[in-house]
Coordinates of C-alpha atoms in Angstrom, one line a residue:
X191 CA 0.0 0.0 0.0
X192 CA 1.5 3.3 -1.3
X193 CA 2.0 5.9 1.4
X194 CA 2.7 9.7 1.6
X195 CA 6.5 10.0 2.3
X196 CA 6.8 13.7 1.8
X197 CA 8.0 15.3 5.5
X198 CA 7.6 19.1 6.6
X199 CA 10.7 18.8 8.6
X200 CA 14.2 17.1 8.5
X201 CA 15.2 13.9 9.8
X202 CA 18.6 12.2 10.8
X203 CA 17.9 8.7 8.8
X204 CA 19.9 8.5 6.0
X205 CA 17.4 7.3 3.8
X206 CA 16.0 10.7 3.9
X207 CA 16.6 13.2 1.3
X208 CA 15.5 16.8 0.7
X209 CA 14.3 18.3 -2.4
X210 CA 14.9 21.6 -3.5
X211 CA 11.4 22.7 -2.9
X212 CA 12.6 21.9 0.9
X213 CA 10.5 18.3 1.6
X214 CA 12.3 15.3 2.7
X215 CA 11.6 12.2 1.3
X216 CA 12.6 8.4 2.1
X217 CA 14.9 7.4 -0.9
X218 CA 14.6 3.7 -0.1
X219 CA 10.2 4.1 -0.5
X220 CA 9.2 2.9 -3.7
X221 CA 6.8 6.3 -3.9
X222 CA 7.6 9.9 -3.8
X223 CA 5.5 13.1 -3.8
X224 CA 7.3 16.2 -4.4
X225 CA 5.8 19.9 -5.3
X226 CA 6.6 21.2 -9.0
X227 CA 4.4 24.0 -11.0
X228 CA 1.6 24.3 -8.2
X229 CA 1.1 20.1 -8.5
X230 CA 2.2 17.2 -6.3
X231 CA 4.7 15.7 -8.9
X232 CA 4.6 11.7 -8.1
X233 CA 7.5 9.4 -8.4
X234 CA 6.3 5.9 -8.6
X235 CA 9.4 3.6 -8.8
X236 CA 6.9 0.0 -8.7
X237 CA 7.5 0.0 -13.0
X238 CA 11.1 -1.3 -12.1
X239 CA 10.2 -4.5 -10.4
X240 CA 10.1 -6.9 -13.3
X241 CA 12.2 -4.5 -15.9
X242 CA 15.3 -3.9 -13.8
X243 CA 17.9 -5.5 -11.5
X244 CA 17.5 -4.2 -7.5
X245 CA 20.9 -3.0 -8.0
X246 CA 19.8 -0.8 -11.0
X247 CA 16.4 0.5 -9.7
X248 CA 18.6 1.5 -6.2
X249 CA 21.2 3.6 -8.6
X250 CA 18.1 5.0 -10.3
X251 CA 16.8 6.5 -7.0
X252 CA 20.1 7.8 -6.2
X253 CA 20.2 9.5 -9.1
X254 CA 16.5 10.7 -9.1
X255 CA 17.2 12.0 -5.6
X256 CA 20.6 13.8 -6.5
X257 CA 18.9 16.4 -9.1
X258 CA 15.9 16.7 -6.9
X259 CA 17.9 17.9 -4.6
X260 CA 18.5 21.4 -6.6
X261 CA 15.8 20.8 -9.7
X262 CA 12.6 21.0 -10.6
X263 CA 10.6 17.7 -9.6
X264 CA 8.6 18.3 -13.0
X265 CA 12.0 18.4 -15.0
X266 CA 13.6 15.3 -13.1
X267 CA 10.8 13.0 -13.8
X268 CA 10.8 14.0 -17.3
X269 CA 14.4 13.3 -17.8
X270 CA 13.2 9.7 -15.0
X271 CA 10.8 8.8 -17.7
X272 CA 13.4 8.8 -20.7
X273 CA 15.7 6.2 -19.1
X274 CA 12.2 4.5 -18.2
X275 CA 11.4 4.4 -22.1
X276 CA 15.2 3.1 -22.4
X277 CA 15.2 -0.1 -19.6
X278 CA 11.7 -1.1 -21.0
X279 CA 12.9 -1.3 -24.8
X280 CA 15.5 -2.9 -23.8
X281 CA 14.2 -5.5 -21.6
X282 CA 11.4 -6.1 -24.2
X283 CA 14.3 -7.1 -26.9
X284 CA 16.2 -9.0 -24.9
X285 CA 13.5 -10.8 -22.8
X286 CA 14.8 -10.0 -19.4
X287 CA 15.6 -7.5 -16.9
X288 CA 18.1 -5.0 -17.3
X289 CA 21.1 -5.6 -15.3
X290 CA 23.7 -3.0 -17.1
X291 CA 23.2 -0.9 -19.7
X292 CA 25.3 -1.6 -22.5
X293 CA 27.1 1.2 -25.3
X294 CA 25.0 -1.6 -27.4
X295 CA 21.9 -1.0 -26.4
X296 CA 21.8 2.2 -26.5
X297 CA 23.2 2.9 -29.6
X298 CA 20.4 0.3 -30.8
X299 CA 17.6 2.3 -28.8
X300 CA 18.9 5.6 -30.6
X301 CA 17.9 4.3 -34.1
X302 CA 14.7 3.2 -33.7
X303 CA 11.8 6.1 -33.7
X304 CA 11.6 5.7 -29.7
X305 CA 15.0 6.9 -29.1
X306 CA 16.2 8.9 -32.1
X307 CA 15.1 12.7 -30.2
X308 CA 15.1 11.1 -26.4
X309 CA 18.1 13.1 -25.4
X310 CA 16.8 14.0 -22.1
X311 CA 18.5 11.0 -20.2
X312 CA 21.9 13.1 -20.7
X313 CA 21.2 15.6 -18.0
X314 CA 20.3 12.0 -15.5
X315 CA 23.3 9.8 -16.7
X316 CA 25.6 12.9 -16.0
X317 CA 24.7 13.2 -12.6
X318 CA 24.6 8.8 -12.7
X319 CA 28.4 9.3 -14.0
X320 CA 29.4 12.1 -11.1
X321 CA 28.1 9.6 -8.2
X322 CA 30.2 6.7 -9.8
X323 CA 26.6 4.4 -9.7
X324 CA 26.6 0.7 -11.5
X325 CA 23.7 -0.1 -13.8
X326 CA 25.0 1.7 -16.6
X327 CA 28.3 0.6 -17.9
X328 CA 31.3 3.3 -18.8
X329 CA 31.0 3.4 -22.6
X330 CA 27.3 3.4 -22.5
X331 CA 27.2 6.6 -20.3
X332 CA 29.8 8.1 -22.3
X333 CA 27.8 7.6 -25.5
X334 CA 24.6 9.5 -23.9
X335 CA 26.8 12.1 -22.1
X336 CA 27.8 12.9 -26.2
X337 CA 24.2 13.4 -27.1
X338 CA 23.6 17.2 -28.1
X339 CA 20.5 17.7 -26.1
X340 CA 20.9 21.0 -27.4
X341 CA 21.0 19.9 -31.0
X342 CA 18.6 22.0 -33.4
X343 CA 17.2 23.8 -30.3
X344 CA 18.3 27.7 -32.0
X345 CA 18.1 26.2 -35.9
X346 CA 13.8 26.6 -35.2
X347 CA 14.2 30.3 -34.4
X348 CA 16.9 31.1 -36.3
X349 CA 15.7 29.9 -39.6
X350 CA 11.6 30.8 -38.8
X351 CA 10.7 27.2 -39.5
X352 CA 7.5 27.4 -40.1
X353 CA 6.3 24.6 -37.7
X354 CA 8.0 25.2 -34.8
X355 CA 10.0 28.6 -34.9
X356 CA 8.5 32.1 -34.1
X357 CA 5.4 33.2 -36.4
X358 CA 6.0 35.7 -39.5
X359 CA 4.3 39.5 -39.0
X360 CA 2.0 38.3 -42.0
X361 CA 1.1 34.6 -39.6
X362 CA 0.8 36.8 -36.7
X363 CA -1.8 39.2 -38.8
X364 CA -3.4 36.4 -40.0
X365 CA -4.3 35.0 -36.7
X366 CA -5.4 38.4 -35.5
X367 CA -8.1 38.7 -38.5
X368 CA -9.4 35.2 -38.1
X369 CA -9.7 35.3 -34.2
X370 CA -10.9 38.4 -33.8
X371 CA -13.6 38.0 -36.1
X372 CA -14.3 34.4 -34.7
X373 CA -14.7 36.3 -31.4
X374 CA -16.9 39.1 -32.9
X375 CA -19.2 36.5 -34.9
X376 CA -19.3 34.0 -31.3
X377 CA -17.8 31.5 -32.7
X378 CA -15.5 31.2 -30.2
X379 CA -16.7 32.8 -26.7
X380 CA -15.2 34.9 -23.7
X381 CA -13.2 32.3 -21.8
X382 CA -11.6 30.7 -24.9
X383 CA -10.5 33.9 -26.4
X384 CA -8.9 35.3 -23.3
X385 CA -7.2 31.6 -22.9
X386 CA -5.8 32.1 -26.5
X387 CA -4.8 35.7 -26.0
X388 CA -3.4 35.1 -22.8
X389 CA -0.5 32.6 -25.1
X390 CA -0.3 34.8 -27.5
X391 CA 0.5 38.1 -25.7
X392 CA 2.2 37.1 -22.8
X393 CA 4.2 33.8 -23.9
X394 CA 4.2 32.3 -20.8
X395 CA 4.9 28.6 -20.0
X396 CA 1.7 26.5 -20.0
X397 CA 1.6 25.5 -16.3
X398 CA 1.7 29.3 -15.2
X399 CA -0.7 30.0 -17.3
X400 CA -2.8 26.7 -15.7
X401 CA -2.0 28.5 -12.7
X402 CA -3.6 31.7 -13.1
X403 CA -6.5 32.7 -10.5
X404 CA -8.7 35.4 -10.1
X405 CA -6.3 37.5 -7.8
X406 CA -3.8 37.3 -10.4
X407 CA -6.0 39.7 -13.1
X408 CA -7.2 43.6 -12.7
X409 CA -9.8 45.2 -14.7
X410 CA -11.2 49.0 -14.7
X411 CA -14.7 47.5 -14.3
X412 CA -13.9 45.3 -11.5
X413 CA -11.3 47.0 -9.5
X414 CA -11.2 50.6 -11.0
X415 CA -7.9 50.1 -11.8
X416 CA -6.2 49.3 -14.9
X417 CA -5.9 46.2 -17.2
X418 CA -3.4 43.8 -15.7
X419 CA -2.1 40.2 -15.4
X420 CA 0.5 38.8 -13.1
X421 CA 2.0 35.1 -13.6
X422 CA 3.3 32.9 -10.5
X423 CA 6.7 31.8 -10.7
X424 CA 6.9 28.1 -10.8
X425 CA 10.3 27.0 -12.8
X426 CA 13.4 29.1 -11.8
X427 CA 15.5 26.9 -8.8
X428 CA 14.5 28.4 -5.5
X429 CA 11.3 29.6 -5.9
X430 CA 8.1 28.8 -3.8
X431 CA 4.3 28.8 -5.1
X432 CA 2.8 32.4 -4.8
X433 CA 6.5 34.6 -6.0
X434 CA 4.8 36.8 -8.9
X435 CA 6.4 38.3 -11.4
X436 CA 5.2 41.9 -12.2
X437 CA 2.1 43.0 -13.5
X438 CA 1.7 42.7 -17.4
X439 CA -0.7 45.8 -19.3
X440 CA -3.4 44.4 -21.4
X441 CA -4.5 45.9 -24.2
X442 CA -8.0 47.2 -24.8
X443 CA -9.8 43.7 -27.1
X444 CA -8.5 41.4 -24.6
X445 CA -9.2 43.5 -21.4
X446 CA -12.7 43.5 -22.4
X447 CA -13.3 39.9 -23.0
X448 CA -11.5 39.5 -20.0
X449 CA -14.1 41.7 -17.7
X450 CA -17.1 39.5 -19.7
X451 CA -15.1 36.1 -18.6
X452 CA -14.6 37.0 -14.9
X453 CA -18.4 38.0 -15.2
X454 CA -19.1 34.4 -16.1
X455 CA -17.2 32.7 -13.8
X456 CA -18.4 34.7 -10.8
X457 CA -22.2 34.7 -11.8
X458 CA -24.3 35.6 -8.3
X459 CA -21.5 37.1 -7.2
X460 CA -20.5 41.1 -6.3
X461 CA -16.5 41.5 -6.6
X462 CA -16.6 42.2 -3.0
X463 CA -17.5 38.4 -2.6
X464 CA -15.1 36.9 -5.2
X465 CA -13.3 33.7 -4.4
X466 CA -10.1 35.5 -5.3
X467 CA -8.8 31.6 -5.3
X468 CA -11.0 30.8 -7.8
X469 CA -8.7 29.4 -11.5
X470 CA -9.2 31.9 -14.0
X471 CA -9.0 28.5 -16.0
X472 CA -11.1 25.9 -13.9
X473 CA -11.0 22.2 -15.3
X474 CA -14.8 21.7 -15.0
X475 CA -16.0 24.9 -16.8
X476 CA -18.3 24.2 -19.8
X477 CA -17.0 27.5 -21.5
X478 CA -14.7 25.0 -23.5
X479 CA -16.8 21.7 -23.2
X480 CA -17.7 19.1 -26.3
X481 CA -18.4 15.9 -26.7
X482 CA -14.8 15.0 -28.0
X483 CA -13.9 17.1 -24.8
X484 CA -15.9 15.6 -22.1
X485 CA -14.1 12.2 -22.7
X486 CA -10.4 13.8 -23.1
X487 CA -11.5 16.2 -19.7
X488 CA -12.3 12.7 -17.6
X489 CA -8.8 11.3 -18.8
X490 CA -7.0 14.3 -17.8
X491 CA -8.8 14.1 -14.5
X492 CA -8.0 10.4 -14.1
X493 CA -4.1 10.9 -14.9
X494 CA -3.1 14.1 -13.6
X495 CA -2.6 12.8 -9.5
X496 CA -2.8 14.5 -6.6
X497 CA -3.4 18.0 -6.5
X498 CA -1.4 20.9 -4.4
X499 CA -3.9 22.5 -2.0
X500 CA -5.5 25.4 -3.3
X501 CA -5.0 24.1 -7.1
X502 CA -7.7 21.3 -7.2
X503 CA -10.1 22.7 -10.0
X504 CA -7.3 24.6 -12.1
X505 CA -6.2 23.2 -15.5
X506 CA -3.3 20.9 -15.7
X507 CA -0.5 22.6 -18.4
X508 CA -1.0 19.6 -20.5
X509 CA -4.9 20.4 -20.7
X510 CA -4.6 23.8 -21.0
X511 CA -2.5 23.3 -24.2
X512 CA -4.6 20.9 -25.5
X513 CA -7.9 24.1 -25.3
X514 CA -5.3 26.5 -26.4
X515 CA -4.5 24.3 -29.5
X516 CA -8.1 23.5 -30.2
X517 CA -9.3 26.6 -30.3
X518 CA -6.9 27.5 -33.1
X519 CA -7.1 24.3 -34.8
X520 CA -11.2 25.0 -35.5
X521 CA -10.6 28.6 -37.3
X522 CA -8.2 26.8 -40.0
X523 CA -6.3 29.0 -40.2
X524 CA -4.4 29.4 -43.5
X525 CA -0.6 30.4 -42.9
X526 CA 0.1 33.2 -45.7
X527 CA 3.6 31.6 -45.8
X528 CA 2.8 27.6 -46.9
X529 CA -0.4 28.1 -48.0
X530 CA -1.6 25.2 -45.3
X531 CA -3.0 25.3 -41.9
X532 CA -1.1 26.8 -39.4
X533 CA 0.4 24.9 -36.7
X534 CA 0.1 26.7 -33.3
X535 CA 1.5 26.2 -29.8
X536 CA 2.4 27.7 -26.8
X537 CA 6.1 27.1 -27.9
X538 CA 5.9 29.1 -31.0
X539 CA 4.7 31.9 -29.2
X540 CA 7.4 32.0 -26.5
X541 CA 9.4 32.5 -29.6
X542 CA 7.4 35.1 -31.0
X543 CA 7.4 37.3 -27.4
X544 CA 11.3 36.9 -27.6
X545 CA 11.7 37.5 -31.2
X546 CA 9.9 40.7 -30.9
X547 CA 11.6 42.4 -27.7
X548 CA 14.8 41.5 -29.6
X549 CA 13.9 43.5 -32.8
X550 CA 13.2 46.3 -30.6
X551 CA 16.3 46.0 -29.3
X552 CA 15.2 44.4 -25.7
X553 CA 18.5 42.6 -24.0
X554 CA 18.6 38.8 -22.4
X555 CA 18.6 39.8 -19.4
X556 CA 14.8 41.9 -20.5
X557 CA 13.6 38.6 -22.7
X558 CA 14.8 36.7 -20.0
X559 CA 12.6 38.6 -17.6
X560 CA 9.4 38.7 -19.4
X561 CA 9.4 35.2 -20.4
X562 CA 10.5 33.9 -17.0
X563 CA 13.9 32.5 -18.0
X564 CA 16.3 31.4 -15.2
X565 CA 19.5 32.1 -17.0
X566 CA 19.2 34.7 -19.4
X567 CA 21.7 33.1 -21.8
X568 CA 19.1 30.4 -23.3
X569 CA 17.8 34.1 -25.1
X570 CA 20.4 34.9 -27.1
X571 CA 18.8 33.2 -30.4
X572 CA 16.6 35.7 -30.1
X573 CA 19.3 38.4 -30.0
X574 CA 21.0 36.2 -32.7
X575 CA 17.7 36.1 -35.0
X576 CA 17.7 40.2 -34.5
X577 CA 21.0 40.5 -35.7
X578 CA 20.0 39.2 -39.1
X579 CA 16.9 40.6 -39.3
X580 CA 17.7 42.0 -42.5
X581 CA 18.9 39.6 -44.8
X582 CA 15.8 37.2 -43.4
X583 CA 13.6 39.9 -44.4
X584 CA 15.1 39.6 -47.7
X585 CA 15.1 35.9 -48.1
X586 CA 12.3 34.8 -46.4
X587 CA 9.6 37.7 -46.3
X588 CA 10.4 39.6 -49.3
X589 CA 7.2 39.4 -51.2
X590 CA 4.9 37.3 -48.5
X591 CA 3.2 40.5 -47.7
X592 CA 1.4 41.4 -50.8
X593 CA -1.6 39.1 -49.9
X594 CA -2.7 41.4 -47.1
X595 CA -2.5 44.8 -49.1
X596 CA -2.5 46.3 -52.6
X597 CA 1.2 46.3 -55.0
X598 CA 3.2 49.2 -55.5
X599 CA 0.8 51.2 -58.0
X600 CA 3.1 54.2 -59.1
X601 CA 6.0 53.9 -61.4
X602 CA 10.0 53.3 -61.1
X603 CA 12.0 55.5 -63.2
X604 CA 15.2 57.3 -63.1
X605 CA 15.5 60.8 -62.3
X606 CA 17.5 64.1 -61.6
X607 CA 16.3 65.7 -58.7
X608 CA 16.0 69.2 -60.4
X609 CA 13.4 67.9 -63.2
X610 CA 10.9 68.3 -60.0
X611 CA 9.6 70.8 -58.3
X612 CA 10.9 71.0 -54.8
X613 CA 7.1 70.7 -53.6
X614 CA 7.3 67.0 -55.4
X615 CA 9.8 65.5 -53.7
X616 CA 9.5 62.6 -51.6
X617 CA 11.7 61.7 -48.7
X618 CA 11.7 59.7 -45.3
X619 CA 11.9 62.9 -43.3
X620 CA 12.6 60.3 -40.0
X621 CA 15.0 57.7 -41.2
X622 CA 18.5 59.3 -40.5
X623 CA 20.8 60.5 -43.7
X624 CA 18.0 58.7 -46.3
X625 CA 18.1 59.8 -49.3
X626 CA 15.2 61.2 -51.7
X627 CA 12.7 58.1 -52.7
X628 CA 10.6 59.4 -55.5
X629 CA 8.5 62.2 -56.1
X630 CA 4.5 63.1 -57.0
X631 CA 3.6 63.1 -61.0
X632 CA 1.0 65.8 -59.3
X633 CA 4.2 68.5 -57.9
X634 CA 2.3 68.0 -54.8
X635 CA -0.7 66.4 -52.9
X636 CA -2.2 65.7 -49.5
X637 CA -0.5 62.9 -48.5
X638 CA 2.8 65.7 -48.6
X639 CA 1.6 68.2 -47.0
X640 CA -0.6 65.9 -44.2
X641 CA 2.9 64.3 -43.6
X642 CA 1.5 60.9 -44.8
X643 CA 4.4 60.9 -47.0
X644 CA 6.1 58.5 -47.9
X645 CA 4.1 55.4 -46.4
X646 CA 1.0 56.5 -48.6
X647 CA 2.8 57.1 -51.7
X648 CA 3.8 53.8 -52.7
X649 CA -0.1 52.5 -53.3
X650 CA -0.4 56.1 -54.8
X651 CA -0.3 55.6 -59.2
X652 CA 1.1 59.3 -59.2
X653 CA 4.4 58.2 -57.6
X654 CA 7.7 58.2 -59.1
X655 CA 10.3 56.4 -57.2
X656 CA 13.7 56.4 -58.5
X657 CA 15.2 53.1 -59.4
X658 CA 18.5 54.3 -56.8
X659 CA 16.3 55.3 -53.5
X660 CA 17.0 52.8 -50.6
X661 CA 14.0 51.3 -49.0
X662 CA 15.4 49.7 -46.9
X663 CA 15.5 52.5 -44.0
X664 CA 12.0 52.6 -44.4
X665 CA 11.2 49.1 -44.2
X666 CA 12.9 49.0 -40.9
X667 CA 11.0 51.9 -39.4
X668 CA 7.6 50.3 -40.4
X669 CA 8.6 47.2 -39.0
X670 CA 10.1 48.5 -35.9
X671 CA 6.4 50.4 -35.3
X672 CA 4.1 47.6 -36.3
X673 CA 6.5 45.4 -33.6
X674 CA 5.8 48.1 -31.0
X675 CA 2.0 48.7 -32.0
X676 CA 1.6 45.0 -30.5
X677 CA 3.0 45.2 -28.3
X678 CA 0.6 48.1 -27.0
X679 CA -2.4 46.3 -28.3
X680 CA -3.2 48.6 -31.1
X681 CA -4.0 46.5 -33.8
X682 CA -6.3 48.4 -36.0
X683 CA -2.5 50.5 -36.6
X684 CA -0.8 47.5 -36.8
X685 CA -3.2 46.3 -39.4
X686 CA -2.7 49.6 -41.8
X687 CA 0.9 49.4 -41.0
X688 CA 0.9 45.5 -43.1
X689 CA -0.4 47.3 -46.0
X690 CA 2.2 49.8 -46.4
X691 CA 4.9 47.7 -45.7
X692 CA 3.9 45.6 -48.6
X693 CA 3.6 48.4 -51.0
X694 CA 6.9 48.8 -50.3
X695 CA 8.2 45.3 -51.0
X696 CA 6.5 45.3 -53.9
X697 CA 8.7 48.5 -54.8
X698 CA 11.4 47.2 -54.1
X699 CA 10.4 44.3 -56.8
X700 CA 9.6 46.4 -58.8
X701 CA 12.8 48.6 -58.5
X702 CA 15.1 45.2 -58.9
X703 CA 12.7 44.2 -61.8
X704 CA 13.7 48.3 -63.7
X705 CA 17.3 47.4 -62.6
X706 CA 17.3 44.0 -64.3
X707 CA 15.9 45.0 -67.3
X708 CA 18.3 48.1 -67.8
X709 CA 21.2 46.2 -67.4
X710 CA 20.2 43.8 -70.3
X711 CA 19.3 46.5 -72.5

């Protein structure tokens, strides 16, 4: 019969070990419970009877115990379960328990599809290798200590892939259209749009965003003061439940539905009696229920184990994805990049958060701090990605915004500056030492003299750019404000903002299309 193990104070047994969330535990039980991300993580060590030797499963706990001691418990059972996935392949090929792990068997684990992207055993062999523990023989651990854990993780951001890296400025548009209208038309309703937003502006992890509770939001129409979210701190080494992070604006859209959502969820009653405890996400709410959901909901239930006190009726991160994704999934979305559906997750929009703070020039240490990042160097793709901004844009977006907005309507040509009237002339009057772009056909118009020059004049069939103007200033000042429009929530700018800066790719087509046909003349 299991037991609870888990102690609130120390003890002088040497069985006893202490995790880093501060609870002792008996490494010789065959059943741990140890905090992680508001849950009671559960390590259940019975699966070794029958797979392993006694002399293995013993290293195993040694080893389990040793990064509990300054990890995460969520972490360490992750990296638990990847040597579990290991000892039962290989005792299911060899048809008996696993005694020593051989450079063999792993090297014939890591071809088959199980294995090939398992590298998170590394981080527990290391710490297996440190302690000197049998069960794993010296070659084997050796071969697993090479895995690149780390292999690919930067080529996703740094390349955009389109599956898994941060999301294009026309995805990010397109998701906007399609969700806000889905809201607008109630297709999709206040709780599952604020779940969604709360991804996509924030880009925090999935479990603090499982985590969230009433406390954690502020509305003017609630509590007269304004739009807010905070997220708890559940990762970083040392922390407790209930350490915040500062309070997060929310723009206007979202601080709306959010208002109509705590409305919902505290029908009956005033905000004096809120349950400020109560999940901003509960489990059991049927503002996300279906019959497809109803099953998966009672099989989340089922499997997610005991509970932290004050966390019973919140989402687990797993589930939470899983509504996230849905949601998304059911607008089919078309990405304006592969022509298919787009493929959305909580991941990709961590990467989108830190791509944009680093094209605006944000630091690690400031990505680091918004997204929650213990050690600010794991956001230096992002920094990386920023640094060659400019030759992406070239190579990957050049072009790709011409679905959202009209072409370049006016006409390339090459000419003198003193055929024009001074009136005529067209410049980027706030993009340092740029040079003259174009000028009017007209000698003037109200797009010069409302200083809606130059952004309106390249969808403008009176324009004359000049085959030598650099555009490339200009692109990067549109960019740089449409970034920094989302970031304040003003979409309706950002939106406007898309259809200028694909005028002026198209310009620049057209500009290397005048260029090109010069040269072969």
């Amino acid at each position: 019969m299991k037991s609870l193990l888990v102690k609130k104070a120390s003890s002088r047994s040497t069985n006893m070990r202490r995790a880093s969330t501060g609870e002792f535990f008996d490494v010789t039980a065959d059943y741990w419970e140890i905090s992680a991300t508001g849950r009671i993580q559960t390590f259940n060590f019975e699966w070794c009877d029958n797979i392993v030797s006694t002399r293995f499963k013993h290293a195993l706990k040694e080893a389990v115990a040793a990064l509990l001691k300054n990890g995460n418990a969520g972490s360490v059972f992750s990296m638990m379960s990847s040597i579990k996935k290991l000892c039962l392949w290989i005792e299911t090929n060899n048809a008996s328990p696993v005694h020593t792990i051989t450079r063999k068997d792993v090297a014939a684990y890591l071809l088959t599809n199980e294995g090939a992207v398992d590298y998170k055993m590394k981080n527990l062999v290391g710490i297996w290798m440190d302690l000197g523990l049998s069960g794993i023989s010296r070659d084997a651990l050796n071969l697993i200590k090479s895995l690149r854990s780390n292999i690919g993780s930067k080529a996703h951001i740094l390349s955009l892939d389109p599956t898994s890296g941060p999301y294009l400025d026309c995805e990010i548009e397109a998701t906007d259209r399609e969700l806000h209208l889905a809201y607008q038309n109630g297709r999709i309703n206040d709780a599952q749009y604020v779940l969604v937003q709360t991804f996509r502006l924030y880009g925090q992890r999935s479990s603090m965003v499982a985590n969230l509770k009433v406390r954690d939001v502020r509305t003017p129409k609630h509590h007269q003061e304004p739009a807010s979210i905070r997220f708890e701190i559940l990762k970083q080494h040392g922390t407790t439940p209930k350490t915040y992070g500062p309070k997060r604006p929310a723009p206007m859209l979202f601080t709306h539905a959010l208002e109509a959502h705590l409305d919902n969820i505290s029908v009956g009653f005033s905000p004096i009696d809120w349950n400020e405890n109560a999940p901003l996400f509960a489990t059991d709410t049927d503002a996300f229920s279906s019959d497809s959901r109803h099953s998966n909901r009672k099989k989340a239930t089922k499997s997610r184990g005991q509970i932290m006190e004050g966390y019973e009726v919140h989402m687990t991160a797993s589930l939470v994805r899983t509504r996230y994704q849905s949601v998304l999934k059911k607008l089919n979305i078309i990405s304006p990049r592969t022509g298919k559906p787009m493929i959305f997750n909580q991941l990709r929009e961590r990467h989108t958060i830190g791509t944009l703070m680093a094209m605006r020039g944000c630091t690690v240490e400031e990505i680091g701090a918004w997204l929650h990042h213990s050690k600010p160097e794991s956001c230096e793709a992002y920094i990386e990605l920023a640094s060659r901004h400019h030759q992406l844009m070239s190579s990957l977006l050049d072009g790709k915004f011409n679905h959202v907005a009209g072409r370049f309507l006016g006409e390339v040509i090459e000419y003198e500056t003193d055929a024009f009237p001074t009136a005529s002339l067209v410049t980027a009057p706030e993009v340092e030492n740029a040079p003259d772009l174009g000028a009017c056909e007209t000698g003037g118009c109200s797009a010069l003299n409302s200083l809606a020059a130059p952004y309106a004049c390249f969808i403008c069939q009176s324009f004359r750019l000049s085959v030598n103007a650099d555009l490339d200033p200009l692109i990067t000042l549109l960019s740089a404000r449409k970034s920094e429009a989302r970031i304040h929530g003003d979409d309706q700018y950002a939106r406007d903002l898309n259809r200028h800066i694909s005028a002026v790719f198209a310009a620049k087509e057209a500009q290397l299309l005048e260029r090109t046909t010069a040269s072969q003349q």
